CSV table of N, CA and C in Angstrom, one decimal:
chain,number,residue,atom,x,y,z
A,8,UNK,N,9.0,4.6,-5.4
A,8,UNK,CA,8.2,3.9,-4.4
A,8,UNK,C,8.1,4.4,-3.1
A,9,UNK,N,7.0,4.5,-2.6
A,9,UNK,CA,6.7,5.1,-1.5
A,9,UNK,C,7.0,4.2,-0.1
A,10,UNK,N,7.6,4.5,0.7
A,10,UNK,CA,7.9,3.6,1.9
A,10,UNK,C,7.1,4.5,3.2
A,11,UNK,N,6.1,3.9,3.5
A,11,UNK,CA,5.2,4.7,4.6
A,11,UNK,C,6.1,5.0,5.8
A,12,UNK,N,6.0,6.5,6.0
A,12,UNK,CA,6.7,7.1,7.2
A,12,UNK,C,8.2,7.3,6.9
A,13,UNK,N,8.7,7.0,5.8
A,13,UNK,CA,10.1,7.2,5.7
A,13,UNK,C,10.4,8.1,4.4
A,14,UNK,N,9.4,8.0,3.3
A,14,UNK,CA,9.4,8.7,2.1
A,14,UNK,C,9.6,7.8,1.1
A,15,UNK,N,10.1,8.4,-0.1
A,15,UNK,CA,10.3,7.8,-1.5
A,15,UNK,C,11.5,7.5,-1.8
A,16,UNK,N,11.6,6.3,-2.6
A,16,UNK,CA,12.8,5.9,-3.1
A,16,UNK,C,12.6,5.5,-4.5
A,17,UNK,N,13.7,5.7,-5.4
A,17,UNK,CA,13.6,5.4,-6.8
A,17,UNK,C,14.5,3.8,-7.0
A,18,UNK,N,13.6,3.3,-7.8
A,18,UNK,CA,14.2,2.0,-8.2
A,18,UNK,C,14.2,1.8,-9.7
A,19,UNK,N,15.0,0.6,-10.2
A,19,UNK,CA,15.1,0.3,-11.5
A,19,UNK,C,15.0,-1.2,-11.6
A,20,UNK,N,14.7,-1.5,-12.8
A,20,UNK,CA,14.4,-2.9,-13.0
A,20,UNK,C,16.0,-3.6,-13.0
A,21,UNK,N,15.8,-4.7,-12.5
A,21,UNK,CA,17.2,-5.6,-12.7
A,21,UNK,C,17.4,-6.0,-14.1
A,22,UNK,N,18.6,-6.0,-14.6
A,22,UNK,CA,19.0,-6.5,-16.0
A,22,UNK,C,18.6,-7.9,-16.1
A,23,UNK,N,18.6,-8.5,-17.3
A,23,UNK,CA,18.5,-9.9,-17.3
A,23,UNK,C,19.9,-10.5,-16.8
A,24,UNK,N,21.0,-10.0,-16.9
A,24,UNK,CA,22.2,-10.7,-16.4
A,24,UNK,C,22.2,-10.5,-15.0
A,25,UNK,N,21.6,-9.5,-14.4
A,25,UNK,CA,21.5,-9.4,-12.9
A,25,UNK,C,20.4,-10.4,-12.4
A,26,UNK,N,19.4,-10.7,-13.2
A,26,UNK,CA,18.5,-11.6,-12.7
A,26,UNK,C,19.1,-12.9,-12.7
A,27,UNK,N,19.7,-13.3,-13.6
A,27,UNK,CA,20.4,-14.7,-13.9
A,27,UNK,C,21.6,-14.9,-12.7
A,28,UNK,N,22.3,-13.8,-12.3
A,28,UNK,CA,23.1,-13.8,-11.4
A,28,UNK,C,22.5,-14.0,-10.0
A,29,UNK,N,21.5,-13.2,-9.8
A,29,UNK,CA,20.7,-13.4,-8.4
A,29,UNK,C,20.4,-14.7,-8.1
A,30,UNK,N,19.7,-15.4,-9.4
A,30,UNK,CA,19.1,-16.8,-9.1
A,30,UNK,C,20.1,-17.8,-9.2
A,31,UNK,N,21.5,-17.6,-9.6
A,31,UNK,CA,22.3,-18.5,-9.6
A,31,UNK,C,23.0,-18.5,-8.0
A,32,UNK,N,23.1,-17.3,-7.6
A,32,UNK,CA,23.7,-17.0,-6.2
A,32,UNK,C,22.8,-17.1,-5.0
A,33,UNK,N,21.5,-17.4,-5.2
A,33,UNK,CA,20.5,-17.4,-4.3
A,33,UNK,C,20.6,-18.6,-3.1
A,34,UNK,N,21.1,-19.6,-3.6
A,34,UNK,CA,21.4,-20.6,-2.7
A,34,UNK,C,22.5,-20.4,-1.6
A,35,UNK,N,23.6,-19.8,-2.1
A,35,UNK,CA,24.7,-19.4,-1.5
A,35,UNK,C,24.6,-18.2,-0.6
A,36,UNK,N,23.9,-17.2,-1.0
A,36,UNK,CA,23.3,-16.2,-0.3
A,36,UNK,C,22.3,-16.1,0.8
A,37,UNK,N,21.4,-17.2,0.4
A,37,UNK,CA,20.3,-17.3,1.3
A,37,UNK,C,19.2,-16.1,0.9
A,38,UNK,N,18.0,-16.0,1.6
A,38,UNK,CA,17.0,-15.2,1.4
A,38,UNK,C,17.3,-13.9,1.9
A,39,UNK,N,18.0,-13.6,3.0
A,39,UNK,CA,18.3,-12.3,3.2
A,39,UNK,C,19.3,-11.7,2.5
A,40,UNK,N,20.3,-12.5,2.3
A,40,UNK,CA,21.5,-12.1,1.4
A,40,UNK,C,21.1,-11.7,-0.1
A,41,UNK,N,20.2,-12.5,-0.5
A,41,UNK,CA,19.8,-12.1,-1.8
A,41,UNK,C,18.8,-10.9,-2.0
A,42,UNK,N,18.1,-10.7,-0.9
A,42,UNK,CA,17.2,-9.4,-0.8
A,42,UNK,C,18.4,-8.2,-0.6
A,43,UNK,N,19.2,-8.4,0.1
A,43,UNK,CA,20.3,-7.4,0.3
A,43,UNK,C,21.1,-6.9,-1.0
A,44,UNK,N,21.2,-8.2,-1.9
A,44,UNK,CA,22.0,-8.0,-3.1
A,44,UNK,C,21.0,-7.1,-4.1
A,45,UNK,N,19.7,-7.6,-4.2
A,45,UNK,CA,18.8,-6.8,-4.9
A,45,UNK,C,18.6,-5.5,-4.6
A,46,UNK,N,18.6,-5.0,-3.2
A,46,UNK,CA,18.4,-3.6,-2.9
A,46,UNK,C,19.6,-2.8,-3.3
A,47,UNK,N,20.8,-3.4,-3.1
A,47,UNK,CA,22.2,-2.7,-3.5
A,47,UNK,C,22.1,-2.6,-5.0
A,48,UNK,N,21.6,-3.3,-5.8
A,48,UNK,CA,21.6,-3.2,-7.3
A,48,UNK,C,20.4,-2.3,-7.7
A,49,UNK,N,19.2,-2.4,-7.1
A,49,UNK,CA,18.1,-1.8,-7.9
A,49,UNK,C,17.7,-0.7,-7.3
A,50,UNK,N,18.2,-0.2,-6.1
A,50,UNK,CA,17.8,1.1,-5.6
A,50,UNK,C,18.7,2.2,-6.4
A,51,UNK,N,18.0,3.2,-7.0
A,51,UNK,CA,18.7,4.3,-7.6
A,51,UNK,C,18.8,5.6,-6.7
A,52,UNK,N,17.8,5.7,-5.8
A,52,UNK,CA,18.1,6.9,-5.0
A,52,UNK,C,17.1,6.7,-3.7
A,53,UNK,N,18.0,6.4,-2.6
A,53,UNK,CA,19.3,6.6,-2.5
A,53,UNK,C,20.0,5.1,-3.0
A,54,UNK,N,21.4,5.5,-3.5
A,54,UNK,CA,22.2,4.3,-3.9
A,54,UNK,C,22.8,3.9,-2.5
A,55,UNK,N,22.7,2.5,-2.4
A,55,UNK,CA,23.3,1.9,-1.3
A,55,UNK,C,24.4,0.8,-1.6
A,56,UNK,N,25.4,0.6,-0.7
A,56,UNK,CA,26.2,-0.6,-0.8
A,56,UNK,C,25.6,-1.8,-0.4
A,57,UNK,N,26.1,-3.0,-0.3
A,57,UNK,CA,25.5,-4.2,0.1
A,57,UNK,C,25.4,-4.0,1.6
A,58,UNK,N,26.4,-3.4,2.3
A,58,UNK,CA,26.5,-3.2,3.8
A,58,UNK,C,25.5,-2.2,4.2
A,59,UNK,N,25.2,-1.2,3.4
A,59,UNK,CA,24.3,-0.3,3.8
A,59,UNK,C,22.8,-0.9,3.5
A,60,UNK,N,22.6,-1.7,2.5
A,60,UNK,CA,21.2,-2.3,2.2
A,60,UNK,C,21.1,-3.3,3.5
A,61,UNK,N,22.1,-3.9,3.9
A,61,UNK,CA,21.9,-4.9,5.0
A,61,UNK,C,21.5,-4.1,6.3
A,62,UNK,N,22.2,-3.1,6.6
A,62,UNK,CA,21.8,-2.3,7.7
A,62,UNK,C,20.3,-1.8,7.6
A,63,UNK,N,20.0,-1.4,6.4
A,63,UNK,CA,18.5,-0.9,6.2
A,63,UNK,C,17.6,-2.0,6.4
A,64,UNK,N,17.8,-3.1,5.8
A,64,UNK,CA,17.1,-4.3,6.0
A,64,UNK,C,16.9,-4.8,7.4
A,65,UNK,N,18.1,-4.8,8.2
A,65,UNK,CA,18.1,-5.0,9.5
A,65,UNK,C,17.4,-4.2,10.4
A,66,UNK,N,17.3,-3.0,10.0
A,66,UNK,CA,16.6,-1.7,10.9
A,66,UNK,C,15.1,-1.7,10.5
A,67,UNK,N,14.7,-2.3,9.4
A,67,UNK,CA,13.2,-2.1,8.9
A,67,UNK,C,12.3,-3.3,9.6
A,68,UNK,N,11.2,-2.9,9.9
A,68,UNK,CA,10.1,-3.6,10.3
A,68,UNK,C,9.6,-4.6,9.4
A,69,UNK,N,9.1,-5.8,9.6
A,69,UNK,CA,8.6,-6.8,8.7
A,69,UNK,C,8.6,-6.5,7.3
A,70,UNK,N,7.6,-6.1,6.7
A,70,UNK,CA,7.3,-5.8,5.3
A,70,UNK,C,7.5,-4.4,4.9
A,71,UNK,N,8.2,-3.5,5.6
A,71,UNK,CA,8.5,-2.3,5.2
A,71,UNK,C,9.1,-2.2,3.9
A,72,UNK,N,10.1,-2.9,3.5
A,72,UNK,CA,10.8,-2.9,2.1
A,72,UNK,C,10.3,-3.7,1.2
A,73,UNK,N,9.2,-4.5,1.4
A,73,UNK,CA,8.7,-5.3,0.5
A,73,UNK,C,8.0,-4.5,-0.8
A,74,UNK,N,7.5,-3.5,-0.6
A,74,UNK,CA,7.1,-2.7,-1.8
A,74,UNK,C,8.2,-2.3,-2.8
A,75,UNK,N,9.3,-2.1,-2.2
A,75,UNK,CA,10.5,-1.7,-2.9
A,75,UNK,C,11.0,-2.8,-3.8
A,76,UNK,N,11.1,-4.1,-3.1
A,76,UNK,CA,11.6,-5.2,-4.0
A,76,UNK,C,10.6,-5.6,-4.9
A,77,UNK,N,9.3,-5.6,-4.5
A,77,UNK,CA,8.2,-5.9,-5.6
A,77,UNK,C,8.3,-5.0,-6.8
A,78,UNK,N,8.5,-3.8,-6.5
A,78,UNK,CA,8.5,-2.8,-7.7
A,78,UNK,C,9.8,-3.2,-8.7
A,79,UNK,N,10.9,-3.4,-8.0
A,79,UNK,CA,12.2,-3.9,-8.8
A,79,UNK,C,11.7,-5.3,-9.7
A,80,UNK,N,11.1,-6.1,-9.1
A,80,UNK,CA,10.8,-7.5,-9.7
A,80,UNK,C,9.6,-7.2,-10.8
A,81,UNK,N,8.8,-6.4,-10.4
A,81,UNK,CA,7.7,-5.9,-11.4
A,81,UNK,C,8.2,-5.3,-12.7
A,82,UNK,N,9.2,-4.4,-12.3
A,82,UNK,CA,9.8,-3.7,-13.6
A,82,UNK,C,10.7,-4.6,-14.4
A,83,UNK,N,11.1,-5.5,-13.7
A,83,UNK,CA,12.0,-6.8,-14.5
A,83,UNK,C,11.1,-7.8,-15.2
A,84,UNK,N,9.7,-7.8,-14.9
A,84,UNK,CA,8.8,-8.8,-15.4
A,84,UNK,C,9.0,-10.0,-14.5
A,85,UNK,N,9.3,-10.0,-13.2
A,85,UNK,CA,9.4,-11.2,-12.4
A,85,UNK,C,8.4,-11.3,-11.4
A,86,UNK,N,7.5,-10.5,-11.4
A,86,UNK,CA,6.3,-10.4,-10.4
A,86,UNK,C,5.4,-11.5,-10.8
A,87,UNK,N,4.6,-12.0,-9.8
A,87,UNK,CA,3.4,-13.0,-10.1
A,87,UNK,C,2.7,-12.4,-11.2
A,88,UNK,N,2.2,-13.2,-12.1
A,88,UNK,CA,1.3,-12.9,-13.2
A,88,UNK,C,2.0,-12.3,-14.4
A,89,UNK,N,3.3,-11.9,-14.3
A,89,UNK,CA,4.1,-11.3,-15.3
A,89,UNK,C,4.2,-12.4,-16.5
A,90,UNK,N,4.1,-11.8,-17.8
A,90,UNK,CA,4.1,-12.8,-18.8
A,90,UNK,C,5.6,-13.3,-19.1
A,91,UNK,N,5.6,-14.7,-19.4
A,91,UNK,CA,6.9,-15.2,-19.6
A,91,UNK,C,6.9,-15.3,-21.2
A,92,UNK,N,8.3,-15.2,-21.6
A,92,UNK,CA,8.5,-15.2,-23.1
A,92,UNK,C,8.6,-16.7,-23.4
A,93,UNK,N,8.3,-17.1,-24.6
A,93,UNK,CA,8.5,-18.5,-25.0
A,93,UNK,C,9.9,-18.7,-25.5
């Protein structure tokens, strides 16, 4: 995924178990904490700890990391318009 002005990062899909864990902890972590959690698990290169992901999120302007999160969700079949299994 290209981050304009910063370069390229590699992401992976979150596993089904990770998606379930993300959803279960969303209320406790809040929106920012959930995004940090996702970045720490879904970024392949560079690999980040949750603390490093939080620092990256804190330092990034507005929607700079949105394409990264969108790509992880798309790969996991969680993006808008993704087909849901019956």
